[in-house]
mmCIF file of N, CA and C in Angstrom:
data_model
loop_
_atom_site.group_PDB
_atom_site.id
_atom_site.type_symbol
_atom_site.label_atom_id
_atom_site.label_comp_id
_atom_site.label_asym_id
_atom_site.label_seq_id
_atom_site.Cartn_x
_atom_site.Cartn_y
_atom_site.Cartn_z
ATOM 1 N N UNK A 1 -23.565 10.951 11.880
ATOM 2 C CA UNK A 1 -22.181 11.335 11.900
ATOM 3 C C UNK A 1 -22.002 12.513 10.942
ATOM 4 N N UNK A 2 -21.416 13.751 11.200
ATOM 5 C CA UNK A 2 -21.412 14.480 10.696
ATOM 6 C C UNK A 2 -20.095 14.358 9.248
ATOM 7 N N UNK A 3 -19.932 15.104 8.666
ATOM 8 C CA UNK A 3 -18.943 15.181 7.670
ATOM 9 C C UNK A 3 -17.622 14.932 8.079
ATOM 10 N N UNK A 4 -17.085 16.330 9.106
ATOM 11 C CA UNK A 4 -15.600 16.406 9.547
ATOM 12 C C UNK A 4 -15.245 14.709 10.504
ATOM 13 N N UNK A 5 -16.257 14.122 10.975
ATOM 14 C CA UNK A 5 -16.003 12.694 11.256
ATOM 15 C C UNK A 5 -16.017 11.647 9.902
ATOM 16 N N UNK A 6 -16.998 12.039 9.473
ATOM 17 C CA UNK A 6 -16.744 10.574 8.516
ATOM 18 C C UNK A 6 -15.266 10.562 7.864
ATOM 19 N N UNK A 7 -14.731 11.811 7.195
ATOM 20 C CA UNK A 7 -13.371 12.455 6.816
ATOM 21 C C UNK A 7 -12.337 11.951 7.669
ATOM 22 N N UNK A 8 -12.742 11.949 8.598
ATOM 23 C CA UNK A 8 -11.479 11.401 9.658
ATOM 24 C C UNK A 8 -11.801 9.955 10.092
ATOM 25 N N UNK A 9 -13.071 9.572 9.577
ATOM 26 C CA UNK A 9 -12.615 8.115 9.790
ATOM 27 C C UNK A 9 -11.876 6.997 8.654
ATOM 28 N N UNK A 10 -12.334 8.131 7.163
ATOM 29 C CA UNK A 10 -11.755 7.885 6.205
ATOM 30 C C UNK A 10 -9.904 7.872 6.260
ATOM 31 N N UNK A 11 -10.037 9.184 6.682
ATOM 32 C CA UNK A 11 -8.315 9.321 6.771
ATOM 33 C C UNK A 11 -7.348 7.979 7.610
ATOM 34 N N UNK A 12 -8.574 8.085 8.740
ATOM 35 C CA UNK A 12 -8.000 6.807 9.479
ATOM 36 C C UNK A 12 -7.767 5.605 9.146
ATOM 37 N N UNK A 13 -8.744 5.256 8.259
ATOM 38 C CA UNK A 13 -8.845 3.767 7.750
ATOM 39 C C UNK A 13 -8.086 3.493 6.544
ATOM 40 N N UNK A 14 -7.288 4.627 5.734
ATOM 41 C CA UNK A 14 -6.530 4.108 4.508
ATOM 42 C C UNK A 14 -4.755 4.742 5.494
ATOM 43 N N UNK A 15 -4.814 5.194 6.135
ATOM 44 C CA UNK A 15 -3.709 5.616 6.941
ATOM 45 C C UNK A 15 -2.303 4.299 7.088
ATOM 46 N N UNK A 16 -2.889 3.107 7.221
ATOM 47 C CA UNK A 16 -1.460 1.930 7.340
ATOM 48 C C UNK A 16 -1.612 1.702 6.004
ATOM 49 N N UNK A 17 -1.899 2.010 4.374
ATOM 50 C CA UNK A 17 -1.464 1.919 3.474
ATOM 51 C C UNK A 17 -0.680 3.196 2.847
ATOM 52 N N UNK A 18 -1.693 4.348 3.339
ATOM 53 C CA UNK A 18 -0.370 5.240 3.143
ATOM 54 C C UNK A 18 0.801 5.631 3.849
ATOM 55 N N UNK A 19 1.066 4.896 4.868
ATOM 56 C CA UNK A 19 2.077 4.622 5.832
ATOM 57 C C UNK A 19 3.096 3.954 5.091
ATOM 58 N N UNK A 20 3.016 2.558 4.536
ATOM 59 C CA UNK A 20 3.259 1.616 4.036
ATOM 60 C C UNK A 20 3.979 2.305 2.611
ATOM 61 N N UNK A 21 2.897 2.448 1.849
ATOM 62 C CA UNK A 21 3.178 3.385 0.158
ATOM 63 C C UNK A 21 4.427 4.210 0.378
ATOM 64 N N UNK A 22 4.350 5.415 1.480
ATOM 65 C CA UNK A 22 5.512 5.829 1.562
ATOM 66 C C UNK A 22 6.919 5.340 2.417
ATOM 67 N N UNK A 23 7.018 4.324 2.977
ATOM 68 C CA UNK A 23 7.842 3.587 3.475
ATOM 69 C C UNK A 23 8.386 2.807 2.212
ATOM 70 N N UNK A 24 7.592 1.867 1.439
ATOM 71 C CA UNK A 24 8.421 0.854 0.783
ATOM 72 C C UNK A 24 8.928 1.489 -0.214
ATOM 73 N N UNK A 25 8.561 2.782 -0.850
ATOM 74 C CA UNK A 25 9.381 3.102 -1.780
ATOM 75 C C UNK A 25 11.035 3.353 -1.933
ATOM 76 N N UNK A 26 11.201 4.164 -0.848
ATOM 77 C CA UNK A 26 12.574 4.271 -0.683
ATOM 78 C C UNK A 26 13.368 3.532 0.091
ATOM 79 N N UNK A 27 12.509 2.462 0.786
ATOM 80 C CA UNK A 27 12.670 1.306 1.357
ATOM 81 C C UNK A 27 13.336 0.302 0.413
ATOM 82 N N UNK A 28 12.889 -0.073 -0.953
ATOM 83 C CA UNK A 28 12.958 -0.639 -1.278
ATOM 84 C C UNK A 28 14.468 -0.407 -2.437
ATOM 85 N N UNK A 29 14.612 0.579 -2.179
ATOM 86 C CA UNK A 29 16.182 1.355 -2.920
ATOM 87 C C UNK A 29 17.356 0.452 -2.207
ATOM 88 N N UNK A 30 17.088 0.112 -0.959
ATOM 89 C CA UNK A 30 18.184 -0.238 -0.373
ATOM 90 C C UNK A 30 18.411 -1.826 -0.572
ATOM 91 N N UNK A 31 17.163 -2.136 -0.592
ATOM 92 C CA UNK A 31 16.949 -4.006 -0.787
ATOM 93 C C UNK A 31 17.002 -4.760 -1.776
ATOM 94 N N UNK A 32 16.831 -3.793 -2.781
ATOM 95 C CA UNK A 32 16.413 -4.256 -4.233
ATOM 96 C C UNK A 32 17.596 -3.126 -5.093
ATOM 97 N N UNK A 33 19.010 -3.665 -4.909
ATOM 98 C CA UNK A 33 20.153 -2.307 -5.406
ATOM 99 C C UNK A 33 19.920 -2.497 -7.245
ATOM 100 N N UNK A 34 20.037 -3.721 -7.556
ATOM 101 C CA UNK A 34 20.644 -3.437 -9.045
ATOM 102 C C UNK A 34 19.068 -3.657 -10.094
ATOM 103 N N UNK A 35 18.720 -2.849 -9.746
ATOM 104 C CA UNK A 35 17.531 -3.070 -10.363
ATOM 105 C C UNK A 35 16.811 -1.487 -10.890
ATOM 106 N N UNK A 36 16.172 -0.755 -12.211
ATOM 107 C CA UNK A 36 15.539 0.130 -12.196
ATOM 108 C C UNK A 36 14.427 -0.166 -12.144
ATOM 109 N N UNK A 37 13.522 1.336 -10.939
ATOM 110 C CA UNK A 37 12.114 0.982 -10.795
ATOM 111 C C UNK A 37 11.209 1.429 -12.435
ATOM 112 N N UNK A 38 10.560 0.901 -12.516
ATOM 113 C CA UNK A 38 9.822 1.086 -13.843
ATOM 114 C C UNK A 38 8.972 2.114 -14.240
ATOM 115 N N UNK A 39 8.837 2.599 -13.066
ATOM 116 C CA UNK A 39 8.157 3.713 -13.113
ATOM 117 C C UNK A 39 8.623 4.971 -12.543
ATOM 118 N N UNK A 40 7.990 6.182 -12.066
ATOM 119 C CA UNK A 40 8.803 6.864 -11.149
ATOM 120 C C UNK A 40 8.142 6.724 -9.547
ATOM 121 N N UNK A 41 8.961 7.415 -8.953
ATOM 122 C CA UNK A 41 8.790 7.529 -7.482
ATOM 123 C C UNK A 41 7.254 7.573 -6.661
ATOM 124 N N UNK A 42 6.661 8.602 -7.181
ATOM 125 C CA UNK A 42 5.231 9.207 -7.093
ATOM 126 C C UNK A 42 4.092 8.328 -7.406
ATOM 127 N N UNK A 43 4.412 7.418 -8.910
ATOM 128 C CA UNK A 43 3.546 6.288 -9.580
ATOM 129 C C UNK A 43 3.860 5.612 -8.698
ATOM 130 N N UNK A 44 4.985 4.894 -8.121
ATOM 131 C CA UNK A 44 4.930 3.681 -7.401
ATOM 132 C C UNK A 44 3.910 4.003 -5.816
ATOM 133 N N UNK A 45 4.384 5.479 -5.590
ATOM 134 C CA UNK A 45 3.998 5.232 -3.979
ATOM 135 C C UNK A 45 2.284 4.904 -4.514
ATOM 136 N N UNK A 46 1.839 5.891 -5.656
ATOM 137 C CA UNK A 46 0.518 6.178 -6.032
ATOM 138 C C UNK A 46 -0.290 4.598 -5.880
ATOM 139 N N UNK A 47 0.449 3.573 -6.669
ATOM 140 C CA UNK A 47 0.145 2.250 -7.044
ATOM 141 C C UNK A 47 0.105 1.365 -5.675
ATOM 142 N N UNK A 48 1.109 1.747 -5.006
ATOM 143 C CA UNK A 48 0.940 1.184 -3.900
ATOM 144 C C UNK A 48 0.157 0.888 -2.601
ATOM 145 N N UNK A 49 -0.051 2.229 -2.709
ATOM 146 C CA UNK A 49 -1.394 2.536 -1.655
ATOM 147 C C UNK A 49 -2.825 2.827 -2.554
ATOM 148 N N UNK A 50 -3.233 2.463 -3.687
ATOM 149 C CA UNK A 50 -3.980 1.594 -3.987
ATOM 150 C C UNK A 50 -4.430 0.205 -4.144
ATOM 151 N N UNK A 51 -3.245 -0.282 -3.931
ATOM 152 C CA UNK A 51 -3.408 -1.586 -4.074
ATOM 153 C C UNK A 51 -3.600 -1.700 -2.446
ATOM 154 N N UNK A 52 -2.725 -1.583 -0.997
ATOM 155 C CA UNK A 52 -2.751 -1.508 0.059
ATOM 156 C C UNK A 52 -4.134 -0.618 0.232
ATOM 157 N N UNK A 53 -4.826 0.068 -0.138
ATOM 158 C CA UNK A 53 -6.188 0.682 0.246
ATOM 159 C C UNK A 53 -7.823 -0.645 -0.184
ATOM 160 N N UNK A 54 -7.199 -0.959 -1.543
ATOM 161 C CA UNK A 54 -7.992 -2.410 -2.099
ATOM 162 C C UNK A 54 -7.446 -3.592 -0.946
ATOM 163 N N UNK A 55 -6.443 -3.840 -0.270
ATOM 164 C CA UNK A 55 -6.737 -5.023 0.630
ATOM 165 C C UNK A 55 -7.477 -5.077 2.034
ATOM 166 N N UNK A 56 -7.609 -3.462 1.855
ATOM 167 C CA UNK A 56 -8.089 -3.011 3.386
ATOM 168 C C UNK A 56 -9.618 -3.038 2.950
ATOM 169 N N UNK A 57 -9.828 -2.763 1.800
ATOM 170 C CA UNK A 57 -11.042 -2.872 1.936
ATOM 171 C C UNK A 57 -11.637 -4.051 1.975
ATOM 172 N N UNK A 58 -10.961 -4.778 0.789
ATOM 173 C CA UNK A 58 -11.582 -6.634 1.016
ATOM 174 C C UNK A 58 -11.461 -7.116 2.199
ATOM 175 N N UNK A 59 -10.064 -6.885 3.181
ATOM 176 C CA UNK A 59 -10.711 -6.998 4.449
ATOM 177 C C UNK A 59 -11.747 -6.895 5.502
ATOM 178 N N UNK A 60 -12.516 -5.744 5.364
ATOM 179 C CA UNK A 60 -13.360 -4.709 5.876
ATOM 180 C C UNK A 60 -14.677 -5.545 5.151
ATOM 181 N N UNK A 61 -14.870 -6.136 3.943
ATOM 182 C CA UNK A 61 -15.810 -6.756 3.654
ATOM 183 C C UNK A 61 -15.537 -8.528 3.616
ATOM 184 N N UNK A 62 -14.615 -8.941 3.505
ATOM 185 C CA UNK A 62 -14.479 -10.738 3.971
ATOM 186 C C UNK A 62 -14.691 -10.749 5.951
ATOM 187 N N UNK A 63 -13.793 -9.485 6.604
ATOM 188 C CA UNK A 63 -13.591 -10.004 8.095
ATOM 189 C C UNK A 63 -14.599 -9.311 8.760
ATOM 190 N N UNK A 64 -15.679 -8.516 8.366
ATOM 191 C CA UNK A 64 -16.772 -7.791 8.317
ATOM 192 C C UNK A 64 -16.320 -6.378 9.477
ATOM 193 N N UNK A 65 -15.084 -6.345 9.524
ATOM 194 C CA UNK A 65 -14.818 -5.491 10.692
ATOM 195 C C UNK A 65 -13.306 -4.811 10.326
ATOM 196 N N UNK A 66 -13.012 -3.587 10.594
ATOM 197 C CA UNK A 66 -11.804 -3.080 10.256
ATOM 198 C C UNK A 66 -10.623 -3.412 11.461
ATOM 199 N N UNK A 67 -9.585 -3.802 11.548
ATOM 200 C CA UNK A 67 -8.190 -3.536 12.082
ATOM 201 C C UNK A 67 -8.006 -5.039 12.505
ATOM 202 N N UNK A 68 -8.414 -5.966 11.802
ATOM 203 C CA UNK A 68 -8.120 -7.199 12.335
ATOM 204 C C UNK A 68 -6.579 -7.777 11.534
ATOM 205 N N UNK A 69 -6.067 -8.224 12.473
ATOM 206 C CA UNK A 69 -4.617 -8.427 11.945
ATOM 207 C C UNK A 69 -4.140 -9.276 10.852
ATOM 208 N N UNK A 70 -5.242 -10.575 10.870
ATOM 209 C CA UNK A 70 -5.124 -11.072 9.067
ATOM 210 C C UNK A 70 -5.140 -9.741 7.876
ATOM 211 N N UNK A 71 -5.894 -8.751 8.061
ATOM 212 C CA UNK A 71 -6.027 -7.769 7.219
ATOM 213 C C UNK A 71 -4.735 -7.179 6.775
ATOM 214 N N UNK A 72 -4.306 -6.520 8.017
ATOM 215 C CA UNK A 72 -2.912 -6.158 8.018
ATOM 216 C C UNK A 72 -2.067 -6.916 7.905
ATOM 217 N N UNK A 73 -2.058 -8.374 7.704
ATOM 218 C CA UNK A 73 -0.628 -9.186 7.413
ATOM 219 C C UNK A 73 -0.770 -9.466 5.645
ATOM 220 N N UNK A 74 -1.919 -9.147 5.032
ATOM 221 C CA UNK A 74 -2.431 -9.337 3.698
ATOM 222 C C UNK A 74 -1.524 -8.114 3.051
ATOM 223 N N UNK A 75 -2.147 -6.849 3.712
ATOM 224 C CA UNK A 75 -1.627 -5.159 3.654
ATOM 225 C C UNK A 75 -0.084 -5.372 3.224
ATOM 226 N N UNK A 76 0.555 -5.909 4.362
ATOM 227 C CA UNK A 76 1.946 -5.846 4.103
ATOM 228 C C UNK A 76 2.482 -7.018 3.220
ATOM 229 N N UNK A 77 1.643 -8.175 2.979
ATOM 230 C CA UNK A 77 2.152 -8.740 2.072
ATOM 231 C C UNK A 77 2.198 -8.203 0.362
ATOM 232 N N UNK A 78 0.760 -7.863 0.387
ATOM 233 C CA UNK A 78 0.188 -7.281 -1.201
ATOM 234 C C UNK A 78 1.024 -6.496 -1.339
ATOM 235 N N UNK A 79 1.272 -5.526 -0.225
ATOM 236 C CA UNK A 79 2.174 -3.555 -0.923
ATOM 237 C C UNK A 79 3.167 -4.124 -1.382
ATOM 238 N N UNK A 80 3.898 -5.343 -0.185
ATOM 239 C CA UNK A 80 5.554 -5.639 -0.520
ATOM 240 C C UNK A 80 5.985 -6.448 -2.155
ATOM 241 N N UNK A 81 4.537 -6.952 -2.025
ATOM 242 C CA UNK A 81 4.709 -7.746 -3.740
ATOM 243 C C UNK A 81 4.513 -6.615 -4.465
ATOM 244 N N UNK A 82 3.790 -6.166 -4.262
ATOM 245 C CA UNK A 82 3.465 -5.120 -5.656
ATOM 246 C C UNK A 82 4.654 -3.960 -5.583
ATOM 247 N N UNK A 83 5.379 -3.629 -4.861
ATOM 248 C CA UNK A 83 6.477 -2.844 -4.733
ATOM 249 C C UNK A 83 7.678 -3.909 -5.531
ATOM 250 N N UNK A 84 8.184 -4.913 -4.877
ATOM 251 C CA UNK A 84 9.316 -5.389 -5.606
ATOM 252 C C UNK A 84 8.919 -6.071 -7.315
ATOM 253 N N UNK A 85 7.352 -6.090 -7.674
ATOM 254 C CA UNK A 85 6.963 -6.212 -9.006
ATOM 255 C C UNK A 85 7.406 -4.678 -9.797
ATOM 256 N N UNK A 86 7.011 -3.303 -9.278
ATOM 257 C CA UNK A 86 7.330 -2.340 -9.775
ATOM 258 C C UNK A 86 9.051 -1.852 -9.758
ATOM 259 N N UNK A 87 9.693 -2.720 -8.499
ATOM 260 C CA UNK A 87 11.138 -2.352 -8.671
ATOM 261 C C UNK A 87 11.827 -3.057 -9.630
ATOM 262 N N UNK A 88 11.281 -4.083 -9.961
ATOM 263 C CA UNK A 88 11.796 -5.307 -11.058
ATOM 264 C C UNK A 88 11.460 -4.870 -12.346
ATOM 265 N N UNK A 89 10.792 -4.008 -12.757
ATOM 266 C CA UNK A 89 10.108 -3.555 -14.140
ATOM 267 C C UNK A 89 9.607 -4.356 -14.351
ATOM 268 N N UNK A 90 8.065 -5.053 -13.972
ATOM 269 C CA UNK A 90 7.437 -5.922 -14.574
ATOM 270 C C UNK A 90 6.226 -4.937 -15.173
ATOM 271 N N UNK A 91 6.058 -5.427 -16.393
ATOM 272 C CA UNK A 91 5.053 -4.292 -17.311
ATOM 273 C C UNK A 91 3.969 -4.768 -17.558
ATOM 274 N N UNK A 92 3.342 -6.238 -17.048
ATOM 275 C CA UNK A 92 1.687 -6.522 -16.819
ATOM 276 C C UNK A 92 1.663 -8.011 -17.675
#
């Protein structure tokens, strides 16, 4: 496999967390009103789709195969916790 593929299979495979990262942020303005996020805008999406890139991968190594839908119901659980932990100011 040459380079410009592996690149795009990369892009492909963290793609529903950075989907996600930038969805729940300002997503979460509307759901979560009286609350400041603890960080800024950029850190959260940043945090988010690391953490959503880490479930895709433990997926990819527990379900030995990428796009299986336990994976993705983990994806959207982990981002959504770790988003309303960062909208709540929780500091560790």
């Amino acid at each position: 496999m040459d380079p410009l593929a592996s690149l795009n299979h990369l892009l492909n495979f963290a793609a529903p967390a950075a989907v996600l990262a930038v969805l729940l942020v300002p997503g979460s303005r509307v759901f979560i009103r009286n609350s400041a996020p603890a960080v800024f805008w950029w850190a959260q999406a940043a945090i988010v789709f690391v953490v959503g890139c880490a479930v895709l991968l433990a997926g990819l190594w527990l379900l030995g195969r990428d796009g299986k839908v336990l994976t993705y119901a983990a994806l959207v659980l982990a981002t959504a916790t770790c988003q309303w932990l960062l909208r709540r100011g929780w500091k560790g």
